[in-house]
Coordinates of C-alpha atoms in Angstrom, one line a residue:
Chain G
X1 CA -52.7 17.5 -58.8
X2 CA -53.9 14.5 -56.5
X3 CA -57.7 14.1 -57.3
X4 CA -59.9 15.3 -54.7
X5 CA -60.7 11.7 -53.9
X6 CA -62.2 11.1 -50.4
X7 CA -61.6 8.5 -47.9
X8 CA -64.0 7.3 -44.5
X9 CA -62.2 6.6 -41.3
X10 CA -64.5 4.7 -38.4
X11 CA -63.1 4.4 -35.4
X12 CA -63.3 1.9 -32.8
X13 CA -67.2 3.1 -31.0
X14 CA -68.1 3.6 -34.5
X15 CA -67.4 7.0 -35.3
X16 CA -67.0 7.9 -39.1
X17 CA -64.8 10.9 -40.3
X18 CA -64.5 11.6 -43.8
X19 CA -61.3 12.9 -45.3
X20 CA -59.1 14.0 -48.3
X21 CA -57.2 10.9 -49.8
X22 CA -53.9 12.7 -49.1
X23 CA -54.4 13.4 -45.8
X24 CA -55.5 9.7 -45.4
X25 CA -52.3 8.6 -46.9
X26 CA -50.1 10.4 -44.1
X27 CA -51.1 7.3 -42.5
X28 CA -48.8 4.9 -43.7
X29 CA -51.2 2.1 -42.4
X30 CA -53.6 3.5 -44.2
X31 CA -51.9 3.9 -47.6
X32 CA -51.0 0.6 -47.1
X33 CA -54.4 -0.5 -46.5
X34 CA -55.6 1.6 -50.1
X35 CA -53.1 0.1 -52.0
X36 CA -53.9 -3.2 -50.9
X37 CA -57.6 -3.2 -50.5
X38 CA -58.4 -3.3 -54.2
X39 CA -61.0 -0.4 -55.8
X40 CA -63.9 -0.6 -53.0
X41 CA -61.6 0.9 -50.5
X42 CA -63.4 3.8 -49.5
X43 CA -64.3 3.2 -46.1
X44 CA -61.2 1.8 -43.5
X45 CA -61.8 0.6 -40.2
X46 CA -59.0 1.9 -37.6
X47 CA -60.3 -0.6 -34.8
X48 CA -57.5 0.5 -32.4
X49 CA -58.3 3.8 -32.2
X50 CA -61.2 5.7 -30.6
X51 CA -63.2 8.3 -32.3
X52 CA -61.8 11.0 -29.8
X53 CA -58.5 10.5 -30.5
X54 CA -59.3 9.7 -34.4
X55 CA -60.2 12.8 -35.1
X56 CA -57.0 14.5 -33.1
X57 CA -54.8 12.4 -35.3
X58 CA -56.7 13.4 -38.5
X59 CA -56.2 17.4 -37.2
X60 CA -52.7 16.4 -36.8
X61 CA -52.6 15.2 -40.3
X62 CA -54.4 17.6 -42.0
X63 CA -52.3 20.6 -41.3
X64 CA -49.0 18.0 -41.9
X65 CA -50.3 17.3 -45.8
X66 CA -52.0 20.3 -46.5
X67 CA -49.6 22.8 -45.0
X68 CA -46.5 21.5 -44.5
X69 CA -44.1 24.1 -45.3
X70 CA -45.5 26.9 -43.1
X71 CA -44.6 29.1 -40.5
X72 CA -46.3 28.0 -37.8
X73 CA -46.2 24.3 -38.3
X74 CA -44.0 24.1 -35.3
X75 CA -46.3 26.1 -32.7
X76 CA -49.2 23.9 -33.9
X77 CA -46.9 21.0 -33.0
X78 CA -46.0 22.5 -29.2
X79 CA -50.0 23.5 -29.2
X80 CA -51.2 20.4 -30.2
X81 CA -49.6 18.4 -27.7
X82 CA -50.8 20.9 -24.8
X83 CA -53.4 18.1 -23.9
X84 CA -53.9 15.9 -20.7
X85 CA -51.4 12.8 -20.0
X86 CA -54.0 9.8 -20.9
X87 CA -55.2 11.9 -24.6
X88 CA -51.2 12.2 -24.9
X89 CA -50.6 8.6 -24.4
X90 CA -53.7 7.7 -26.8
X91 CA -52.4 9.9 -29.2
X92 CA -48.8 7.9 -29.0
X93 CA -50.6 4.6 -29.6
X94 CA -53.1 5.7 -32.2
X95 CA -49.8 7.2 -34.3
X96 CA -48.3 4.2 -33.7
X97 CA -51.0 1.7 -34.8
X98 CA -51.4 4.0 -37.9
X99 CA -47.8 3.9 -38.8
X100 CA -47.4 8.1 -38.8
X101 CA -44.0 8.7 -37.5
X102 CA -44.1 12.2 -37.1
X103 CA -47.1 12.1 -34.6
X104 CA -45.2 9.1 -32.9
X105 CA -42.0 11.2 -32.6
X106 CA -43.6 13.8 -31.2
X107 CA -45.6 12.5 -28.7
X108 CA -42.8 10.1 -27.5
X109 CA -41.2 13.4 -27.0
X110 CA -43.4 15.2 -25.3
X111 CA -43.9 11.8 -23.1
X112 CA -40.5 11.7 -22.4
X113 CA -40.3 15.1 -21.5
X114 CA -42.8 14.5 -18.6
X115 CA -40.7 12.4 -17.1
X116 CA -37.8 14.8 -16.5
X117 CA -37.1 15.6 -13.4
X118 CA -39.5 13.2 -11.6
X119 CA -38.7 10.7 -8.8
X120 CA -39.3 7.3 -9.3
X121 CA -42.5 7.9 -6.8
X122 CA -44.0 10.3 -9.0
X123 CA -43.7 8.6 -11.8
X124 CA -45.0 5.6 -10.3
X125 CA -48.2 7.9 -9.1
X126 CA -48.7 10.0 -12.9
X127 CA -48.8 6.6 -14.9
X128 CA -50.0 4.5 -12.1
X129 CA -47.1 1.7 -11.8
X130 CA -47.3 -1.0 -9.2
X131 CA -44.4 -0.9 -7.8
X132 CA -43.6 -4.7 -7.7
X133 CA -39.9 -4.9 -6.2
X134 CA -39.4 -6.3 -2.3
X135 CA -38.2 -3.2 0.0
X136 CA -34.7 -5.5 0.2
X137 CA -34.0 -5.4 -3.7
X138 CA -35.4 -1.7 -4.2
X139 CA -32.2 -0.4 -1.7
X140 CA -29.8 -2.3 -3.5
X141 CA -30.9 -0.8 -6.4
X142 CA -31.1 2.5 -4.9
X143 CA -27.7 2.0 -3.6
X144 CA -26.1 1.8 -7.1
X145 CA -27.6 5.7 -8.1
X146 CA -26.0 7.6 -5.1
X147 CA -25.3 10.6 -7.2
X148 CA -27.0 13.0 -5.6
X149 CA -24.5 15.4 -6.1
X150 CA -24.6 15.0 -9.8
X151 CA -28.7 15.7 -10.0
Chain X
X1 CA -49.0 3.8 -18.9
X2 CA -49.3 0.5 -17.8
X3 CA -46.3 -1.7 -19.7
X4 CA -49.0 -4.6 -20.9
X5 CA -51.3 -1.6 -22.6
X6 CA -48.2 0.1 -24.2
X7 CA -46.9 -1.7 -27.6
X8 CA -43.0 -2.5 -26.4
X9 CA -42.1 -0.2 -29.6
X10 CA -43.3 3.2 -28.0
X11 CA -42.1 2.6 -24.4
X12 CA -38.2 1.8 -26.1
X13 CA -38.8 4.8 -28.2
X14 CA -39.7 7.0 -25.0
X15 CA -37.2 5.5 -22.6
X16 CA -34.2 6.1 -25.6
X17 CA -35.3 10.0 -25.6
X18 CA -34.1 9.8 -21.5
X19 CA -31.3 11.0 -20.2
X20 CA -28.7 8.5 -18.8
X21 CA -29.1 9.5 -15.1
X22 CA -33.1 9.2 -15.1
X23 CA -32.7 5.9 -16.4
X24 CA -30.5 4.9 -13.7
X25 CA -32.9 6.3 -11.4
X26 CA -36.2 5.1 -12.9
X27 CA -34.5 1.4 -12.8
X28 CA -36.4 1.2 -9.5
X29 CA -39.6 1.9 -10.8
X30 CA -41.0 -1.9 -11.1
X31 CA -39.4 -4.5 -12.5
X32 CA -41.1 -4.3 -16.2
X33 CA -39.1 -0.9 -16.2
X34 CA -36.1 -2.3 -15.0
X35 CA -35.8 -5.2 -17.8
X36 CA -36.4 -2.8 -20.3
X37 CA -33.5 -0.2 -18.9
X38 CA -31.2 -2.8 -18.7
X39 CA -32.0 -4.6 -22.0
X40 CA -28.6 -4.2 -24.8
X41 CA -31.6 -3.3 -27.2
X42 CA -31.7 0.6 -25.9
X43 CA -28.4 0.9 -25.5
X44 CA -28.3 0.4 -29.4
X45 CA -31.0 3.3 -30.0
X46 CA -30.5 5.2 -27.0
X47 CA -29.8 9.1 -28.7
X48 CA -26.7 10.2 -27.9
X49 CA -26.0 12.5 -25.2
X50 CA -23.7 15.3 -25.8
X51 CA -20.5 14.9 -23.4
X52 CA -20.2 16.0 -20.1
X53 CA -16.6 17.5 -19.0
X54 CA -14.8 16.2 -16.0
X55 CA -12.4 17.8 -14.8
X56 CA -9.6 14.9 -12.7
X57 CA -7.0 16.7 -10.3
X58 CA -4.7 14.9 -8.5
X59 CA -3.3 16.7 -5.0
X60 CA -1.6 15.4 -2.4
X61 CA -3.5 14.7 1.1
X62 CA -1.1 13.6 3.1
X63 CA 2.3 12.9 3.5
X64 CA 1.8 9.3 2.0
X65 CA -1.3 9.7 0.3
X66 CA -2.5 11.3 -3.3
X67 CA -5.8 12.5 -3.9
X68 CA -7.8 12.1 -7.2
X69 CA -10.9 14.4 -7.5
X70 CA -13.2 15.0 -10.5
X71 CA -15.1 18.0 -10.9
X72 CA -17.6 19.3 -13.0
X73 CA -17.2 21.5 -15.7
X74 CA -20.4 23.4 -16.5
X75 CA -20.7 23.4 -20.2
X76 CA -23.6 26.5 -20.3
X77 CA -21.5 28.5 -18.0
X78 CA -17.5 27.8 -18.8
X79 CA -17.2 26.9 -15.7
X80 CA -15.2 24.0 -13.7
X81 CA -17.5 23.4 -10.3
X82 CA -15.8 24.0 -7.2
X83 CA -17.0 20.7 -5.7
X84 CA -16.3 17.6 -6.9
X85 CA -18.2 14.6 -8.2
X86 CA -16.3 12.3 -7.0
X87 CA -13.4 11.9 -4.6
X88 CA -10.9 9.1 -3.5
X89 CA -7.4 8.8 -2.2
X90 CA -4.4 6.3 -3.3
X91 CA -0.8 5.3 -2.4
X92 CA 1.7 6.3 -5.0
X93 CA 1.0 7.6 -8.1
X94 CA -1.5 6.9 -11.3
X95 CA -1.9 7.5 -14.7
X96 CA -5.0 7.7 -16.5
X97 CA -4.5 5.4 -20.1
X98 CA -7.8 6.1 -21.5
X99 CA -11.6 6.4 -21.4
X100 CA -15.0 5.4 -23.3
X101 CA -18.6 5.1 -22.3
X102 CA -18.4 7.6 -19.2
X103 CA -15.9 5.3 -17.6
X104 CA -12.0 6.2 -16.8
X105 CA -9.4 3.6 -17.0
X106 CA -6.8 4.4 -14.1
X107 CA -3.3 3.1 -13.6
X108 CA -1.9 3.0 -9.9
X109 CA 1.4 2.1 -9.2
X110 CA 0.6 1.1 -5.3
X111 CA 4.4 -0.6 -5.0
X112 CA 7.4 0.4 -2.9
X113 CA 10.3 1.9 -4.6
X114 CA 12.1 -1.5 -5.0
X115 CA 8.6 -3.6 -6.3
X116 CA 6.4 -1.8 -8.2
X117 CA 3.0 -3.3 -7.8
X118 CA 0.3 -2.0 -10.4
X119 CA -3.3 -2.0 -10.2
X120 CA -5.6 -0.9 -13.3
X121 CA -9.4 0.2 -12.2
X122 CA -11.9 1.5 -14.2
X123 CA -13.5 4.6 -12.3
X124 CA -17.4 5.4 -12.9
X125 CA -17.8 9.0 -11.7
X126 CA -21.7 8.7 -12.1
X127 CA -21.9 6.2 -9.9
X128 CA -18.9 6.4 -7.7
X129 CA -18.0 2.1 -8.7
X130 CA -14.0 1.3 -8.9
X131 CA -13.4 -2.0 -10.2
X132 CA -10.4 -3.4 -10.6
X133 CA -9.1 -5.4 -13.5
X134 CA -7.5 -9.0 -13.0
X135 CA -3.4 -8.5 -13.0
X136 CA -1.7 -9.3 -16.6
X137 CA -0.1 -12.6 -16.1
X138 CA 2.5 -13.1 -18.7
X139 CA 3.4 -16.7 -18.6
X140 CA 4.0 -18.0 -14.6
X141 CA 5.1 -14.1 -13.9
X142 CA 2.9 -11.0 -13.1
X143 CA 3.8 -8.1 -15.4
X144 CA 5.3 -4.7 -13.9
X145 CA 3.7 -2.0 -15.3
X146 CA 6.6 0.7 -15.5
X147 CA 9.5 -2.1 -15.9
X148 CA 7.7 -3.4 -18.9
X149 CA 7.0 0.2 -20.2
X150 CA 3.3 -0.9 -21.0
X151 CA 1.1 1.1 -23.6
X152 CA -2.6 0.6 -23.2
X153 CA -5.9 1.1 -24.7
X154 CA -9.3 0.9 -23.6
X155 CA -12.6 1.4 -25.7
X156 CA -16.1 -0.5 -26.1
X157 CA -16.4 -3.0 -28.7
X158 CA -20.0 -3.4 -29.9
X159 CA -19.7 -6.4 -32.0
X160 CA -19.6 -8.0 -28.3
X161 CA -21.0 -5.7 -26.1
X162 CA -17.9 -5.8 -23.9
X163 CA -15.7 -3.1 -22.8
X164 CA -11.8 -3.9 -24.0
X165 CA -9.1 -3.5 -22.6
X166 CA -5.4 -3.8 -24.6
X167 CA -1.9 -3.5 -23.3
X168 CA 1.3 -3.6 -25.4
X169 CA 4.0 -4.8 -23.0
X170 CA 7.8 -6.2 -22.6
X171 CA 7.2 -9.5 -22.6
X172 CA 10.4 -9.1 -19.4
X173 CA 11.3 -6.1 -18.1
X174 CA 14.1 -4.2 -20.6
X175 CA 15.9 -1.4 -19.8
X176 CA 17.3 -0.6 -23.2
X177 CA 14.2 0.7 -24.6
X178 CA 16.5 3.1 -26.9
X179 CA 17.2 0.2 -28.9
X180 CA 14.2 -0.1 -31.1
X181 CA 14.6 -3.4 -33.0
X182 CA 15.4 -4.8 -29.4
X183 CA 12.2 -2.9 -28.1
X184 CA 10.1 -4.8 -31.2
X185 CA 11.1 -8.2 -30.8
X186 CA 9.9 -8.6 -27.2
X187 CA 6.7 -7.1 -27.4
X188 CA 3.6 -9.1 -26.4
X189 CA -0.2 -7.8 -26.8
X190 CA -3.0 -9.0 -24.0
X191 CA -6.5 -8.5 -24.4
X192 CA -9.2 -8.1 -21.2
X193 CA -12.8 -8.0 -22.2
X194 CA -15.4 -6.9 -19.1
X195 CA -16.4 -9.8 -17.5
X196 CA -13.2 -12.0 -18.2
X197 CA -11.5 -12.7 -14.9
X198 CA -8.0 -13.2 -16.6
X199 CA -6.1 -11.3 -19.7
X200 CA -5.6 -13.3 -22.9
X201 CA -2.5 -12.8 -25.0
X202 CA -3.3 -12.2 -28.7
X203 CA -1.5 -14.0 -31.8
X204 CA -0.4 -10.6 -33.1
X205 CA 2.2 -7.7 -31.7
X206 CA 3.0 -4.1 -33.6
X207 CA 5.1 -3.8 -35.8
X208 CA 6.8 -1.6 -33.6
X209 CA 6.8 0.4 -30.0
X210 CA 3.6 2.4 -29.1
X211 CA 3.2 5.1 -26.8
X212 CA 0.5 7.3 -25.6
X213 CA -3.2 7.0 -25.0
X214 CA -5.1 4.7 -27.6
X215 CA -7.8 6.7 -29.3
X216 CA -10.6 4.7 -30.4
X217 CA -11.9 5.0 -34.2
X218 CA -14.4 2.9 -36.3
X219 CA -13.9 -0.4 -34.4
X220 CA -9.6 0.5 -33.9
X221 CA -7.5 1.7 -31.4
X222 CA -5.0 3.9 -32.9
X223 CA -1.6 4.9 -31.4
X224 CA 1.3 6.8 -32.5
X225 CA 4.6 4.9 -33.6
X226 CA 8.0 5.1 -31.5
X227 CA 10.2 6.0 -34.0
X228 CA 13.3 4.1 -35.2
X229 CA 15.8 7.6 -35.8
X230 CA 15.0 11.1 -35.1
X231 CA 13.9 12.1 -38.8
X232 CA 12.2 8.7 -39.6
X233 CA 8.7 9.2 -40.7
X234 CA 5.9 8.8 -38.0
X235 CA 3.3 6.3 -38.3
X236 CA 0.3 5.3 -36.5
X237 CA -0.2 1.6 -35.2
X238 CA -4.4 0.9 -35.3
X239 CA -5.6 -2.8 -33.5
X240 CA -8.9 -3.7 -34.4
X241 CA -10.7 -5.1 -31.3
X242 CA -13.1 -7.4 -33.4
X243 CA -10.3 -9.1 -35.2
X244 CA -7.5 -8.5 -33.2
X245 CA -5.1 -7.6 -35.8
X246 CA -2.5 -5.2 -36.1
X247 CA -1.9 -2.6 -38.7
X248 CA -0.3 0.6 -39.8
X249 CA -0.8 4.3 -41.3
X250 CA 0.9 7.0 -42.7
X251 CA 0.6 10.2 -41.4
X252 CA -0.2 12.6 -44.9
X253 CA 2.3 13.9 -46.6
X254 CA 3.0 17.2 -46.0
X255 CA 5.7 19.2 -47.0
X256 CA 5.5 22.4 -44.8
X257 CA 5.6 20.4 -42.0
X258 CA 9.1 20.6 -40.1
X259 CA 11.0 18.1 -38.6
X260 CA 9.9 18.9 -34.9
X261 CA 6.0 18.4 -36.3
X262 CA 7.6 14.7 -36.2
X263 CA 8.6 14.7 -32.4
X264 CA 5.2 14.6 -30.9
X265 CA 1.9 14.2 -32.5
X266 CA -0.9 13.6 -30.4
X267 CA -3.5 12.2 -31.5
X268 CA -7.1 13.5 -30.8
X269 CA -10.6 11.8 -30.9
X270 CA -13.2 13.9 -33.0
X271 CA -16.2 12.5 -31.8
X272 CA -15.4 8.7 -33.4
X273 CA -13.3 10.1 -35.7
X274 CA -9.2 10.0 -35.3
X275 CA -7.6 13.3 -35.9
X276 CA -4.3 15.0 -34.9
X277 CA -3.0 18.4 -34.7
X278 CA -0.3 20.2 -35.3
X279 CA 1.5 23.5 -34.3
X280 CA 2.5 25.5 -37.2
X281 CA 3.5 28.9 -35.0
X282 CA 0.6 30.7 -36.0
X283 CA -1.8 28.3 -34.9
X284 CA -2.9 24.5 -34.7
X285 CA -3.7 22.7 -38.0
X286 CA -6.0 19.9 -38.2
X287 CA -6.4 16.7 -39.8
X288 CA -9.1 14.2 -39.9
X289 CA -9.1 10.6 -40.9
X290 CA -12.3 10.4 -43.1
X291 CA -12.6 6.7 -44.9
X292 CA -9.2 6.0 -44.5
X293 CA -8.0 9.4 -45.9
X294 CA -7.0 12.3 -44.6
X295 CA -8.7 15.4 -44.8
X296 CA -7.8 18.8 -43.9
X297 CA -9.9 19.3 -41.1
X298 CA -10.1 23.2 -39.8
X299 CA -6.9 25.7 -38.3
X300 CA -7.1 27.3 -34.8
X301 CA -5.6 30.8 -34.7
X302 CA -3.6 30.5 -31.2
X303 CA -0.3 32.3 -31.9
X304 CA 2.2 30.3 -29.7
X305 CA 4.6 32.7 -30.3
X306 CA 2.7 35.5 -29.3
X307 CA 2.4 33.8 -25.9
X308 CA 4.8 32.7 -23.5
X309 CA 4.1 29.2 -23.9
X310 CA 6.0 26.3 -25.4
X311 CA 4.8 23.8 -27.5
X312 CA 4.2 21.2 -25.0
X313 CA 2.0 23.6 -23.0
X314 CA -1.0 23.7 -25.3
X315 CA -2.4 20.4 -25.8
X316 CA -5.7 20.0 -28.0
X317 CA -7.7 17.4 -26.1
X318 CA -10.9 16.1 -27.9
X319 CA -14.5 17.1 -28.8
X320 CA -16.5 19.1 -26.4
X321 CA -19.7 18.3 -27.9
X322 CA -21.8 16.8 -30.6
X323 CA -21.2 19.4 -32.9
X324 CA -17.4 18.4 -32.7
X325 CA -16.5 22.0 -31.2
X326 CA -12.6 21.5 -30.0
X327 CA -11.6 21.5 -26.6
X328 CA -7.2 22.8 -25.6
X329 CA -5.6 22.5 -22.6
X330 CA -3.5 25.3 -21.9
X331 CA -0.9 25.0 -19.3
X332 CA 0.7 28.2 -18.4
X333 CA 3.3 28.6 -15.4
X334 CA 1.8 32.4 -14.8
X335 CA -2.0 32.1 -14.8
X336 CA -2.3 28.2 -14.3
X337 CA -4.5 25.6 -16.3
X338 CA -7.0 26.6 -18.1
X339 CA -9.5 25.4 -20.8
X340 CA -10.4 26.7 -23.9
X341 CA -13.2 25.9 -26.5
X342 CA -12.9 26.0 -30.1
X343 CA -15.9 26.3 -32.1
X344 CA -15.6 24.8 -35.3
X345 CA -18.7 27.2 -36.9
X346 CA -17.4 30.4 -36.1
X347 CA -13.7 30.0 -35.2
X348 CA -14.4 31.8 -31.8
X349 CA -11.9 31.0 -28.8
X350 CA -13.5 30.8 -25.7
X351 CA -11.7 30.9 -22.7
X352 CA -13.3 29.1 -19.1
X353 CA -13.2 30.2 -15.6
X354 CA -12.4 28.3 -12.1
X355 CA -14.9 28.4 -9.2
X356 CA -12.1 28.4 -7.3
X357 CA -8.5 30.1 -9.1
X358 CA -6.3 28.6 -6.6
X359 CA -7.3 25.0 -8.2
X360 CA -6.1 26.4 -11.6
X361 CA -2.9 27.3 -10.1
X362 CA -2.0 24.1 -8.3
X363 CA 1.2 22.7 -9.3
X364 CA -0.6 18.9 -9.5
X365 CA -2.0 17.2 -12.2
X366 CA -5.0 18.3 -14.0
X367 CA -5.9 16.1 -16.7
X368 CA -9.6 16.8 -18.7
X369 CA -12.0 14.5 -19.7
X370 CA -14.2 14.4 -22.0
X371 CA -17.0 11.9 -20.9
X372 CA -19.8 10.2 -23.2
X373 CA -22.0 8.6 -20.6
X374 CA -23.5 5.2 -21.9
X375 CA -26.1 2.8 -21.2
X376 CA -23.5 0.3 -20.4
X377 CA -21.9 2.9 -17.5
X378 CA -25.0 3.0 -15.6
X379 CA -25.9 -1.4 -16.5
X380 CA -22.2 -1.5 -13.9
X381 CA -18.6 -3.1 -14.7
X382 CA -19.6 -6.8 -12.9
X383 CA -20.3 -9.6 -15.1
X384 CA -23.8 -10.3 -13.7
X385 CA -24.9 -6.7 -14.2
X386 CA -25.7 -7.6 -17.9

């Protein structure tokens, strides 16, 4: 039985969350950051991460630790990522800043899965890309994917 | 997601869930996106796409002129796509010796019936590129393909990120290839790695005759033996493409099999694995090589003798997906080519169907490939390209 030892989490704008030790630990950033901050470790900075998305990623975590052999752990997952394209990419960041694969698999995922299907001019519209090539060496390019028959 | 907010990490992990053909296309995105596509480092943790089925047929188009067209095969459906891919015609006849990373090695013989001139290409069907590989040069003299009864084998080697090509050859034309000791003195082994412009002969030959396609296994090419007498054991001749050295194995030791199991083996690629099959009447028994041993791999109940079909009209090709599910080739002279999916779980034979039956009737070559598209197929065959 882990002792029901609580950790504080401030974000960036200087939000402050308070959570279970295990849950903190799902972070391995943060477990590293326990095991190496010596006893007075009971408040941790997470600088790159907002307070928004901070307490998305601590929802995320909570239900990982505390349930993590239920039913319905996968439809929290689908639900969870159900959110707009710039949280999504936060999320990604923050889960990769805080070392917690699962959440970075799963919103790489979900990234990735955007991009099915899109042209290269909508792509360049939903995640605002310059597009930085001369007209010349974008048809050259364009010239080497002439499978339209295959998409 | 601008690049210079994003930690390199995430957009690799992102870009390696893609499939191949949306990263071909999102190339032209911005440049950022373009170094990043073409960078060796995805291709390393890029997730593996299950195969896609292509379907080459070779008809004839005109009096002079042969016509090579792949088609699809719809895995979902079981069925092979009326219209192909790809499409191109050739003088005089080809032979396909092998293929890796979505890419088809093609031999055409392109000569007169005096000269025989040979060209080897390697055929993208993604992207519709032929290119064609510098002629062997054996000495002062250009080799002949057929005269010098060449055996060749093509796969990627990832210790240098190049795709390579090897060709056992007469070092001069020989006619006498029923002598086998005369056959294994005057062999000579080249080597063509992608962006070479020339082949390079290698220190070391087989220890005797090959034949057949090479299939490609943990860093070997594997192909089977010629045999010295008609009941002499069959072995398998491996070349490792990192080393470039030569060896042999033993095929297990099996005493139901008979001494026809001898005659012809082939040998089939289970997903990176080398296997071969056999025909034991009531069905095909199959072996795997697993750490240098071979294991009983699994049986698939197809009675020849139930059918009207000889032994050299069922062939079992390779694995039709990442579950190494089996695909055969059945030729029959009554209903035509067809294809036929094993699945290794539940032992179910599943037959497919033709858009179009008259194709599956043709009296042409049909061959069936099995292709693994790859970072490297969409990156192009020219040196510059990586």
């Amino acid at each position: 039985m882990t002792s029901s030892k609580t950790i504080v989490l401030r974000s960036s704008d200087g939000a402050t969350f308070e959570v279970d030790e295990a849950v903190a630990l799902h972070s391995l950033m943060i477990k590293h950051r326990i095991e190496t901050g010596g006893a007075d470790s009971t408040t941790i900075d997470v600088p790159e991460v907002t307070g928004n998305t901070l307490s998305k990623v601590i929802e995320y975590c909570k239900k990982h630790v505390e349930a993590p052999n239920s039913d319905d752990l996968k439809s929290f997952d689908t639900d969870f990522v159900k959110v707009d394209q710039a949280v999504l990419c936060h999320l990604a960041k923050a889960s990769y800043y805080m070392n917690i694969k699962g959440l970075l698999d799963l919103s790489s995922k979900t990234i990735a899965d955007m991009f099915k299907g899109k042209t290269v001019e909508q792509i360049r519209e939903t995640f605002h890309i310059k597009n930085d090539f001369t007209p010349e060496e974008e048809e050259e390019l364009r010239k080497e994917n002439s499978w339209n028959l295959f998409v | 997601m601008m690049a210079d907010e994003f930690p390199l990490d995430i957009i690799y992990g992102i870009l390696s869930r893609l499939l191949i053909k949306s990263l071909a296309r999102f190339r032209c995105v911005c440049k950022s996106w373009l170094k990043y596509i073409n960078d060796p480092y995805l291709q390393t943790i890029h997730v593996t796409e299950e195969p896609t089925p292509f379907l080459g047929f070779s008809s004839r188009d005109t009096e002079n002129l042969r016509k090579i067209s792949l088609l699809r095969v719809d895995q979902g459906s079981m069925t092979v796509k009326k219209d192909p891919v790809y499409e191109f015609c050739y003088k005089g006849w080809s032979m396909t010796l092998g293929s890796c990373n979505g890419l088809i090695l093609v031999c055409f013989n392109i000569g007169t019936s005096d000269h025989d001139t040979f060209v080897l290409q390697l055929i993208n069907p993604l992207t519709k590129q032929r290119d064609t590989l510098p002629p062997i040069k054996i000495g002062t003299t250009y080799a002949h393909w057929f005269d010098s009864g060449a055996t060749a084998g093509f796969a990627f080697d990832d210790s240098t990120n190049t795709l390579t090509t090897v060709c056992v050859i007469l070092k001069q034309p020989d006619w006498s290839h029923d002598f086998f000791d005369v056959r294994r003195g005057k062999l000579c082994t080249m080597v063509h790695r992608s962006g070479m412009s020339s082949w390079r002969k290698v220190a070391q030959n087989p220890a005797c005759p090959i034949g057949g396609e090479g299939v490609f296994a943990h860093g070997r090419l594997h192909w089977l033996a010629s045999r010295e007498f008609f009941r002499s054991p069959r072995k398998i001749v491996w070349f490792d493409v990192k080393v470039e050295e030569f060896g042999l194995i033993d095929f297990p030791d099996l005493p139901e099999m008979s001494p026809e199991f001898h005659y012809y083996v082939p040998l089939v690629d289970l997903n990176g694995e080398l296997g071969f099959a056999y025909d034991r009447h009531n069905g095909f028994h199959m072996w795997i090589l697993k750490q240098e041993k071979w294991v009983f791999h699994c049986f698939i109940n197809y009675p020849l003798a139930l059918t009207n079909l000889g032994y050299e009209d069922v062939m079992v090709s390779d694995c039709w997906n990442n579950a190494g599910d089996i695909l055969l080739i059945v030729d029959d002279w009554h209903r035509g080519k067809h294809l036929l999916v094993y699945t290794l779980k539940t032992g179910d034979l599943k037959g497919f169907v033709w858009d179009d039956p008259s194709e599956a009737k043709a009296d042409v070559g049909t061959d069936v490939r099995m292709s693994r598209s790859s970072m490297f197929s969409i990156r192009g065959i020219n040196p510059s390209a990586y």
